[in-house]
XYZ file of C-alpha atoms in Angstrom:
671
model
C 42.271 31.025 -37.510
C 40.144 32.309 -39.735
C 38.439 29.007 -40.208
C 38.473 28.505 -36.488
C 36.316 31.777 -36.231
C 33.783 30.148 -39.194
C 33.386 27.241 -37.336
C 32.752 29.231 -33.777
C 30.094 31.107 -35.687
C 28.503 27.306 -36.554
C 28.786 25.861 -33.111
C 29.336 28.858 -30.393
C 28.703 26.442 -27.773
C 31.803 25.046 -28.324
C 34.035 27.940 -28.905
C 35.648 27.848 -25.263
C 36.345 24.278 -25.628
C 37.832 24.327 -29.183
C 40.463 27.367 -27.651
C 41.176 25.037 -24.824
C 42.185 22.294 -26.179
C 43.865 20.606 -22.912
C 40.026 20.162 -22.120
C 40.163 16.894 -24.126
C 43.872 15.504 -22.793
C 41.860 13.215 -20.000
C 38.607 12.476 -21.693
C 36.145 10.463 -18.725
C 35.544 6.948 -19.523
C 32.132 7.737 -20.954
C 33.626 9.447 -23.548
C 36.405 6.881 -24.120
C 33.345 4.473 -24.738
C 31.697 6.769 -27.057
C 30.837 4.966 -30.399
C 34.100 5.424 -32.924
C 30.831 5.895 -36.191
C 29.303 9.082 -34.604
C 30.692 11.541 -36.955
C 29.487 15.473 -37.408
C 28.110 15.887 -40.849
C 25.922 18.526 -42.990
C 23.520 17.931 -45.894
C 24.137 20.156 -49.299
C 21.416 19.814 -51.728
C 20.114 16.859 -50.302
C 23.256 15.037 -50.469
C 25.272 14.429 -47.221
C 28.800 16.134 -47.202
C 31.305 15.077 -44.446
C 33.145 18.422 -42.959
C 36.422 16.485 -42.772
C 36.494 16.625 -46.374
C 36.063 20.207 -46.435
C 39.327 21.437 -47.905
C 38.828 25.106 -46.488
C 39.062 23.879 -43.277
C 41.522 22.315 -41.198
C 41.315 18.859 -40.299
C 41.845 18.767 -36.755
C 39.350 21.421 -36.138
C 36.461 19.537 -37.576
C 38.081 16.336 -35.873
C 37.132 18.292 -32.714
C 33.694 19.558 -33.441
C 33.023 15.591 -34.525
C 34.393 14.653 -31.287
C 32.462 17.163 -29.212
C 28.794 15.663 -31.095
C 29.809 12.318 -30.609
C 30.090 13.230 -26.631
C 26.724 15.115 -27.008
C 24.845 12.303 -28.338
C 26.140 10.176 -25.935
C 25.241 12.207 -23.096
C 21.513 12.754 -24.826
C 21.189 8.885 -25.079
C 21.960 8.814 -21.585
C 19.740 11.123 -20.552
C 17.356 9.566 -22.376
C 17.829 5.800 -20.670
C 18.088 7.684 -17.243
C 14.358 9.324 -18.589
C 13.132 5.828 -19.462
C 14.383 4.326 -16.116
C 12.836 7.421 -14.131
C 9.006 6.477 -15.956
C 9.647 2.541 -15.130
C 10.180 3.235 -11.516
C 7.167 5.657 -11.741
C 5.048 2.791 -13.759
C 5.809 0.321 -11.099
C 5.305 2.282 -8.034
C 1.890 3.220 -9.538
C 1.448 -1.008 -10.308
C 2.154 -1.111 -6.885
C -0.413 1.019 -4.864
C -3.010 -0.134 -7.378
C -1.828 -3.740 -6.286
C -2.372 -3.195 -2.599
C -5.669 -1.556 -3.487
C -7.121 -4.001 -5.208
C -5.944 -6.805 -2.444
C -7.817 -4.482 -0.229
C -10.693 -4.354 -1.972
C -10.900 -8.335 -2.684
C -10.267 -9.024 1.103
C -13.380 -6.371 1.785
C -15.491 -8.009 -1.021
C -14.277 -11.349 0.168
C -15.212 -10.503 3.996
C -18.363 -9.579 2.613
C -19.120 -12.518 0.786
C -18.520 -14.769 3.806
C -20.619 -12.756 5.844
C -23.385 -12.848 3.388
C -22.720 -16.697 3.286
C -23.285 -17.018 6.854
C -26.129 -14.481 6.863
C -28.441 -16.231 4.554
C -32.182 -15.140 5.257
C -32.605 -16.859 8.645
C -36.060 -18.897 8.420
C -39.173 -16.505 9.253
C -39.926 -18.840 12.367
C -36.580 -17.390 13.852
C -37.008 -13.758 13.223
C -40.710 -14.596 14.645
C -39.423 -16.216 18.095
C -36.946 -13.176 18.619
C -39.673 -10.427 17.986
C -41.664 -12.864 20.487
C -38.874 -12.637 22.504
C -39.054 -8.681 22.491
C -42.171 -8.577 23.281
C -42.009 -10.149 26.493
C -39.056 -8.207 27.574
C -41.112 -5.097 27.061
C -43.760 -6.705 29.452
C -41.347 -8.120 31.837
C -39.536 -3.983 32.065
C -36.345 -4.887 30.559
C -36.911 -2.706 27.417
C -38.842 0.437 27.035
C -40.947 0.475 23.837
C -38.815 2.997 22.086
C -35.800 0.614 22.689
C -38.194 -2.254 21.401
C -39.046 -0.553 18.554
C -35.169 0.316 17.606
C -34.611 -3.399 18.222
C -37.350 -4.880 15.514
C -36.552 -2.363 12.723
C -32.776 -3.210 12.864
C -33.136 -6.814 12.864
C -35.987 -6.923 10.524
C -34.207 -5.000 8.020
C -30.644 -6.611 8.794
C -29.164 -9.458 6.689
C -28.138 -11.064 9.804
C -28.640 -14.619 10.166
C -30.575 -14.840 13.574
C -29.443 -18.284 14.246
C -26.308 -18.082 12.757
C -25.681 -14.577 15.200
C -27.697 -15.815 18.499
C -27.600 -19.467 18.337
C -30.826 -21.354 19.507
C -32.420 -18.802 21.775
C -34.713 -20.854 23.614
C -32.442 -21.919 26.244
C -31.008 -18.351 26.508
C -32.286 -15.990 29.515
C -33.974 -12.866 28.753
C -31.097 -11.254 30.219
C -28.272 -12.758 28.272
C -30.022 -12.568 25.289
C -30.741 -8.838 25.889
C -26.841 -8.210 25.962
C -26.072 -10.443 22.857
C -28.715 -8.425 20.602
C -27.175 -5.185 22.115
C -23.934 -6.075 20.562
C -24.863 -7.219 17.283
C -27.118 -4.310 16.847
C -23.666 -2.118 17.734
C -21.759 -4.369 14.734
C -24.770 -3.303 12.295
C -24.701 0.338 12.877
C -21.001 0.959 14.221
C -18.426 2.289 11.475
C -16.382 -0.901 11.127
C -12.207 0.004 12.120
C -9.314 -0.635 10.300
C -6.757 -2.639 12.643
C -3.346 -3.400 11.705
C -1.082 -5.387 13.677
C 2.609 -5.017 13.337
C 3.722 -8.293 15.105
C 6.676 -11.460 15.062
C 3.864 -14.042 15.141
C 0.537 -15.438 14.200
C -1.214 -19.137 14.937
C -0.683 -21.515 11.870
C 1.164 -19.092 10.035
C 3.800 -18.112 11.854
C 3.753 -20.085 15.599
C 5.968 -19.592 18.050
C 4.272 -18.804 21.628
C 1.256 -17.453 23.069
C 1.293 -14.051 21.026
C 0.841 -15.955 18.058
C -2.547 -17.355 19.337
C -3.943 -14.193 20.750
C -2.846 -12.216 17.327
C -4.895 -14.963 15.674
C -7.934 -14.915 18.090
C -8.596 -11.663 18.593
C -8.061 -10.771 14.856
C -11.108 -13.311 13.859
C -12.976 -11.780 16.434
C -12.527 -8.245 15.169
C -13.769 -9.606 11.615
C -16.482 -11.442 12.960
C -17.666 -8.066 14.680
C -17.620 -6.291 10.873
C -13.811 -4.884 11.210
C -11.341 -4.577 8.922
C -8.069 -6.556 10.356
C -4.319 -7.011 8.614
C -1.215 -8.234 9.977
C 1.895 -7.694 8.870
C 5.070 -9.991 9.744
C 8.514 -10.795 8.715
C 8.845 -13.360 5.866
C 10.367 -15.989 7.725
C 11.900 -18.520 5.687
C 10.375 -21.660 7.641
C 6.587 -19.907 7.140
C 3.565 -22.100 6.864
C 2.474 -20.557 3.455
C 0.486 -23.710 3.121
C -2.135 -22.085 5.782
C -2.114 -18.349 3.711
C -4.993 -18.041 1.042
C -3.743 -16.394 -2.454
C -0.108 -16.096 -1.246
C 1.877 -14.186 -3.709
C 5.006 -11.869 -3.953
C 4.087 -8.153 -5.076
C 6.452 -7.483 -8.338
C 7.308 -4.265 -7.182
C 9.865 -3.596 -4.021
C 9.464 -0.809 -1.602
C 12.711 0.966 0.216
C 12.846 1.323 3.868
C 15.534 3.292 5.941
C 18.189 1.527 8.265
C 21.659 1.692 9.008
C 21.966 4.840 6.991
C 21.131 3.752 3.943
C 17.541 2.824 1.888
C 17.565 -1.037 1.268
C 14.797 -2.966 -0.784
C 12.399 -5.198 0.683
C 9.699 -8.097 -1.305
C 6.417 -7.612 -0.285
C 4.025 -10.906 -0.093
C 0.451 -10.617 0.137
C -2.320 -13.281 1.003
C -5.160 -14.031 3.772
C -5.806 -16.316 6.509
C -9.353 -16.591 7.450
C -10.294 -13.458 6.312
C -7.396 -11.422 7.601
C -5.344 -9.612 5.551
C -1.506 -11.093 5.814
C 1.638 -8.697 4.273
C 4.854 -10.205 4.685
C 7.984 -8.252 4.194
C 11.000 -9.996 3.014
C 14.259 -7.932 3.430
C 16.410 -8.262 0.554
C 20.106 -6.647 1.657
C 19.423 -8.137 5.156
C 18.151 -11.554 3.884
C 19.758 -13.088 7.029
C 17.433 -11.373 9.340
C 14.260 -13.848 9.112
C 16.104 -16.943 7.512
C 17.099 -18.912 10.683
C 15.685 -22.095 12.350
C 13.860 -19.824 15.272
C 12.287 -16.953 15.320
C 13.855 -15.280 18.372
C 16.896 -16.010 20.474
C 19.592 -14.744 18.414
C 22.559 -11.711 19.549
C 20.953 -9.450 17.193
C 17.353 -9.834 17.505
C 17.192 -6.022 18.400
C 18.628 -5.270 14.689
C 16.303 -7.968 13.175
C 13.187 -6.295 14.587
C 14.150 -2.893 14.437
C 14.736 -3.209 10.741
C 11.199 -4.965 10.554
C 9.552 -2.024 12.364
C 10.761 0.579 10.223
C 10.375 -1.451 7.089
C 6.493 -1.975 8.759
C 6.215 2.179 8.983
C 7.991 2.635 5.648
C 5.523 -0.088 3.747
C 2.268 1.615 5.571
C 3.106 4.994 4.413
C 4.399 4.324 0.642
C 1.377 2.238 0.076
C -1.085 5.139 1.385
C -2.808 3.226 4.325
C -4.125 4.970 6.865
C -5.704 2.641 9.389
C -7.559 3.785 12.461
C -4.950 1.614 15.127
C -1.316 0.337 14.427
C -1.389 -2.369 16.892
C 2.189 -3.466 18.383
C 3.080 -6.318 20.416
C 5.576 -6.712 22.904
C 9.338 -5.468 22.849
C 9.719 -6.726 19.261
C 7.584 -4.042 17.579
C 7.421 -1.714 20.664
C 9.720 0.691 18.907
C 7.197 1.284 16.359
C 5.618 3.804 19.176
C 8.594 5.996 18.874
C 9.083 5.682 15.385
C 5.592 6.868 14.506
C 5.209 9.970 16.812
C 8.808 10.825 15.823
C 8.693 10.337 12.534
C 5.804 8.864 10.364
C 2.729 10.987 12.239
C 2.812 13.812 9.696
C 2.909 11.411 6.635
C -0.718 10.930 6.023
C -1.101 9.056 9.759
C -2.681 11.851 11.317
C -5.407 10.450 12.532
C -3.853 6.827 13.123
C -3.512 5.636 17.186
C -1.047 3.262 18.581
C -2.226 0.751 21.279
C 0.356 -1.814 22.457
C -0.059 -5.343 23.925
C 2.344 -6.692 26.469
C 1.996 -10.471 27.196
C 4.157 -10.128 30.289
C 6.639 -7.670 31.598
C 9.697 -10.365 31.603
C 11.267 -9.625 28.466
C 11.998 -5.821 27.836
C 15.163 -5.796 25.579
C 17.621 -3.426 26.687
C 20.118 -2.105 24.494
C 23.062 0.694 23.735
C 21.226 4.552 23.311
C 23.093 4.653 20.085
C 21.696 1.929 17.778
C 18.417 3.950 17.816
C 20.651 5.920 15.083
C 19.783 2.341 12.828
C 16.498 3.462 12.287
C 16.616 7.102 12.356
C 15.532 7.922 16.050
C 17.723 10.314 18.098
C 19.551 8.646 20.600
C 19.859 11.847 22.763
C 16.536 12.869 22.661
C 14.711 9.226 23.399
C 17.744 8.259 26.305
C 15.912 10.499 29.246
C 14.076 9.205 32.339
C 10.890 10.230 30.855
C 11.511 8.752 27.496
C 13.332 4.895 26.762
C 16.102 5.049 29.580
C 15.839 1.979 31.624
C 14.869 2.763 35.123
C 17.894 0.346 36.522
C 20.665 0.723 34.165
C 20.220 4.612 33.021
C 22.951 3.338 30.761
C 20.868 1.804 28.445
C 17.559 2.305 26.849
C 14.630 -0.013 27.347
C 12.670 -0.702 24.225
C 9.222 -1.930 25.858
C 9.102 1.342 28.228
C 9.024 2.889 25.005
C 6.541 1.307 23.949
C 4.761 1.998 26.990
C 5.571 5.899 26.665
C 4.579 6.329 23.145
C 1.539 4.356 23.277
C -1.948 5.724 23.263
C -3.070 2.944 25.324
C -1.408 -0.154 26.569
C -3.493 -3.766 26.979
C -2.010 -6.119 29.684
C -2.830 -9.875 28.785
C -3.774 -11.762 32.259
C -6.561 -14.195 33.081
C -6.536 -13.639 36.855
C -3.987 -10.758 37.705
C -5.458 -7.416 38.364
C -4.022 -3.808 36.710
C -2.656 -2.782 40.497
C -1.363 -6.163 41.061
C 0.510 -6.184 37.901
C 2.105 -2.867 38.524
C 3.571 -3.501 42.046
C 4.050 -7.406 41.708
C 4.845 -8.204 38.048
C 5.964 -5.383 36.472
C 9.774 -6.675 36.183
C 11.161 -3.152 37.047
C 9.015 -1.408 35.097
C 7.101 -0.090 38.362
C 7.397 3.793 38.159
C 6.714 4.012 34.272
C 3.387 1.990 35.037
C 2.644 3.779 37.619
C 3.125 7.240 35.651
C 0.968 6.079 32.862
C -1.366 4.143 35.083
C -4.501 5.515 33.082
C -3.357 4.151 30.004
C -3.396 0.454 31.154
C -6.135 -1.898 30.557
C -6.143 -5.583 31.480
C -7.853 -7.762 29.365
C -8.261 -11.784 29.252
C -7.312 -14.465 26.964
C -10.035 -16.424 25.101
C -10.355 -19.761 23.669
C -11.293 -20.703 19.852
C -15.062 -21.436 20.356
C -15.173 -23.380 16.972
C -12.598 -25.582 18.297
C -12.908 -25.936 22.093
C -16.946 -25.754 22.459
C -17.893 -29.597 23.885
C -21.571 -29.153 22.148
C -19.871 -29.229 18.686
C -16.802 -30.703 19.388
C -15.564 -33.400 16.162
C -12.926 -34.675 18.688
C -14.838 -36.515 21.344
C -17.419 -39.350 20.710
C -20.401 -37.564 22.274
C -21.143 -34.057 22.297
C -22.801 -32.434 25.599
C -23.822 -29.102 26.881
C -24.580 -27.459 30.334
C -28.299 -28.619 29.499
C -27.516 -32.203 28.478
C -24.676 -33.574 30.175
C -25.276 -37.101 29.539
C -22.391 -36.746 26.462
C -19.690 -36.094 29.490
C -20.422 -39.559 30.635
C -20.098 -40.755 27.572
C -16.727 -39.151 27.050
C -15.296 -40.417 30.342
C -15.964 -43.985 29.447
C -14.199 -43.274 26.144
C -11.068 -42.315 27.679
C -11.132 -44.980 30.417
C -11.346 -47.555 27.664
C -8.462 -46.134 25.314
C -5.948 -45.528 28.177
C -7.035 -48.897 29.676
C -7.936 -46.958 33.055
C -9.044 -49.022 36.111
C -12.793 -48.875 36.297
C -12.602 -49.192 40.059
C -11.531 -45.477 40.472
C -13.814 -42.895 41.533
C -12.385 -39.939 40.097
C -10.471 -39.137 36.958
C -7.602 -36.698 36.990
C -5.928 -34.752 33.817
C -3.125 -33.086 33.180
C -1.959 -30.724 29.889
C 1.449 -30.354 31.489
C 3.751 -27.792 29.198
C 5.994 -26.330 32.426
C 9.658 -26.688 32.391
C 10.503 -25.755 35.730
C 11.723 -28.327 38.422
C 9.451 -26.615 41.159
C 6.004 -26.799 38.700
C 7.145 -31.134 38.533
C 7.783 -31.413 42.551
C 4.230 -29.851 42.748
C 2.570 -32.077 39.941
C 4.459 -34.994 42.147
C 3.026 -34.335 45.612
C -0.475 -33.630 44.041
C -0.020 -37.245 42.277
C 0.888 -38.766 45.800
C -1.807 -37.317 47.389
C -4.008 -38.012 45.060
C -3.797 -41.667 43.846
C -4.169 -42.010 47.903
C -7.801 -40.828 47.612
C -8.645 -43.337 45.198
C -7.707 -40.997 41.885
C -6.318 -42.003 38.485
C -4.173 -39.664 36.976
C -3.794 -39.009 33.185
C -0.664 -36.887 32.103
C -0.107 -35.704 28.991
C 3.722 -34.420 28.567
C 4.161 -31.579 25.885
C 7.599 -30.785 26.653
C 9.314 -34.710 27.827
C 9.864 -33.709 31.373
C 7.283 -36.073 33.444
C 8.599 -39.466 32.811
C 10.278 -40.158 35.967
C 6.731 -39.488 37.304
C 5.128 -42.456 35.233
C 6.295 -44.938 37.859
C 5.289 -43.134 41.033
C 1.725 -44.799 41.163
C 0.437 -47.851 38.970
C -2.348 -44.877 38.708
C -0.767 -42.648 36.496
C -0.745 -42.974 32.787
C 1.636 -40.964 30.467
C 1.068 -39.714 27.179
C 4.837 -38.677 26.197
C 3.929 -35.668 23.709
C 1.530 -33.229 22.556
C -2.160 -34.771 21.008
C -4.640 -32.389 19.629
C -7.359 -34.987 19.658
C -6.785 -37.005 22.615
C -6.104 -33.305 24.723
C -10.036 -32.670 23.595
C -10.988 -36.389 24.976
C -8.531 -35.584 27.964
C -10.551 -31.914 28.848
C -13.741 -33.922 28.318
C -13.649 -37.188 30.316
C -11.599 -35.747 33.294
C -13.455 -34.724 36.263
C -10.385 -32.034 37.442
C -7.801 -30.764 35.491
C -4.645 -30.114 37.118
C -2.881 -26.321 35.789
C 0.464 -25.353 36.416
C -1.393 -21.835 37.135
C -4.711 -20.473 36.347
C -2.525 -18.022 33.630
C -2.028 -20.039 30.952
C -1.511 -17.956 27.730
C 0.088 -20.812 25.671
C -2.612 -23.255 25.495
C -5.476 -22.140 28.310
C -5.945 -25.390 29.842
C -8.172 -23.580 32.706
C -10.519 -22.266 30.483
C -11.111 -25.322 28.361
C -11.714 -26.989 31.701
C -14.474 -24.922 32.733
C -16.023 -25.043 29.229
C -16.144 -28.693 29.203
C -17.184 -28.943 32.799
C -14.090 -30.016 34.493
C -12.654 -28.113 37.476
C -9.306 -26.744 37.116
C -6.976 -26.541 40.122
C -3.850 -24.689 39.950
C -0.544 -26.314 41.182
C 0.754 -22.594 41.314
C -0.296 -20.544 44.618
C -3.256 -18.241 44.513
C -3.589 -17.393 48.043
C -2.562 -13.805 47.505
C -5.294 -13.188 44.415
C -7.915 -14.963 47.043
C -7.196 -12.819 49.665
C -7.168 -9.681 47.442
C -10.507 -10.917 45.942
C -12.012 -10.904 49.713
C -10.504 -7.437 50.348
C -12.172 -6.283 46.669
C -15.366 -7.803 47.317
C -17.108 -4.410 48.748
C -16.387 -2.795 45.536
C -15.536 -4.097 41.995
C -11.764 -3.494 41.216
C -11.655 -1.292 37.797
C -8.349 -2.823 37.182
C -9.585 -6.669 37.400
C -11.719 -8.523 34.658
C -14.989 -9.972 35.042
C -13.525 -13.428 34.232
C -10.602 -12.907 36.615
C -13.391 -12.312 38.931
C -15.082 -15.574 38.073
C -12.091 -18.141 38.194
C -10.781 -16.904 41.567
C -13.988 -16.749 43.546
C -14.840 -20.230 41.919
C -11.665 -22.096 42.438
C -9.403 -19.802 43.577
C -9.421 -21.280 47.068
C -9.915 -24.773 46.079
C -7.140 -27.295 46.730
C -6.620 -30.975 44.840
C -8.062 -32.448 48.104
C -10.690 -29.882 48.658
C -11.867 -30.840 44.810
C -12.300 -34.682 45.695
C -14.018 -33.994 48.855
C -17.002 -32.211 46.965
C -16.494 -34.252 44.081
C -17.188 -37.255 46.123
C -19.410 -36.036 48.847
C -21.416 -33.267 47.767
C -22.397 -34.193 44.025
C -25.731 -31.244 43.822
C -23.297 -28.630 44.506
C -20.579 -30.428 41.883
C -22.826 -30.152 39.129
C -24.224 -27.164 40.000
C -20.685 -25.289 39.792
C -19.648 -27.323 36.627
C -23.030 -26.296 34.691
C -22.647 -22.870 35.487
C -19.093 -22.700 34.255
C -20.099 -24.474 31.158
C -22.737 -21.842 30.625
C -20.097 -19.298 30.394
C -18.650 -17.843 27.338
C -14.571 -17.935 27.347
C -14.212 -17.089 23.590
C -12.563 -14.389 21.976
C -15.459 -12.853 21.144
C -16.151 -12.114 24.878
C -14.939 -9.931 27.142
C -11.519 -10.086 25.656
C -12.963 -8.375 22.527
C -14.905 -6.218 24.694
C -12.224 -4.533 26.131
C -10.100 -4.544 22.963
C -13.056 -2.911 21.250
C -13.149 -0.156 24.075
C -9.643 0.392 24.150
C -9.422 0.916 19.928
C -12.305 3.242 20.568
C -11.198 4.981 23.008
C -7.439 5.917 21.489
C -9.333 6.615 18.042
C -11.495 9.414 19.915
C -8.141 10.945 20.978
């Protein structure tokens, strides 16, 4: 006992352990694995002395102390390992943030360099011509002296290339040129916006429908106006990686919440046409996006719920602070509730939400308790003024939640007005849309002006414009030769058909029968392999069994009339392409209601309609195939004026579509 007291004086922390030897009766697995080479020792006169050999101390006591020291050393070792791991994770997190900052810097630098290449000093003649045109606007009263002085100063000090920005100014009227000058002037002076799209599709990267074309077209137009745009996508296994420049996986991973736990995700980064691309790859839920299709599975809600929550976790952990989060359709509509209920105070106080709906046909109805998967409270959100479905009150409506929780909602439609959409095309959401009517804006689709412009189309034998229509005659001749069409015909009618319903096919069949009797030759491009039976309807029908991009350009350029399933064509935008190429679009669908609505609104411009909608419906909305054939044959002067008038208009993404979106972005940013 005396030896024990002496030992406790040397090692007081272990006195209680030694006096209760039962503490060692069941050592933990960690303690059992302590290496036997560790022992208690001391040094006397520089020489090591093993305590177990001390003659005055019982060996069992020293054995206890030896075991205790080994345990302490093992615990210290584990503590050091843990500290190293924490330090390693901290370094990786800092590296991730640094990589992301470098990526954003590189993207901005690339954008500046690209703009620099496109903005090389313009020939002095172009600037001189522009300044002279500004002088003429002052003399004619279009511009005041002060406004003219401000414009001159901006363009003389700017690096914007006049010809690249404005094209050939000789053929532009003063009013058109002035409108373009104001837009470019805004680009020079306005602070750029940082916009982040969270979506399920992007053209040529992950193309599955009309959303992909819209996201790429709008993002490119926003970039051209000097804004910074990024797109967050799921990392699909069948992603078109070859279209993404600098695609690479970030070394560090990040965690996102789902199903009560935190899960690791890989991040892939790159760019497409100067647009920053971020792809999120779930590691634990890797099967979510490693499938043949992007949609159409029983767990679609869980898949895109995971992606939406992971996108928000990534934005916060990467330190991004975008001006606008742009979400799309039901797939990412849940970002709205997530943002306002969980993330807004995590560095995103100045960020706002804009939702785009391609249509209201797909809304996603689910059980309320599934909201818990992403950390939302079902009891709070399953209410009539929140996410509760208007018809089936036992379910939540994800698209409705996006409408309620967004600062602005843009509905995409080429011909419909806001009121028409609310009352006739809302698919059960009419009460919600009526309450949030002031949030709603309607924007038309656009076309890629780099690909679809007859004055620079690489797929047609001869380019042309509204000022020189000879090229269209050459394209018509080339189409007749290529498809061996009859030369006795007076009019060529084309159709790039991507409908699938039997009703559309029946309407097309009636049009073929009537047109053939009127001496028309038909060229049908069948995108969905449903028109084969129509080939035998008449010898005047030429069928192309699949979509062919170069031939589609020639058909639209070489035809006089183009039949469309509808004027609202979000996938291919055939009506807009036809007008741009000097062909008359004729809808197979009934547009009588739209035309009557337009006539009722003629006394006052409908704030819910677009300029493009008014133009299409007033110019072609009341025109049947019979009327088009009659005017083409009997009134060529009026026909030519109608075609040239349409060709002179701008249907690109940079036109009305961009203006409306930029107005929406600016509005929510100032809230």
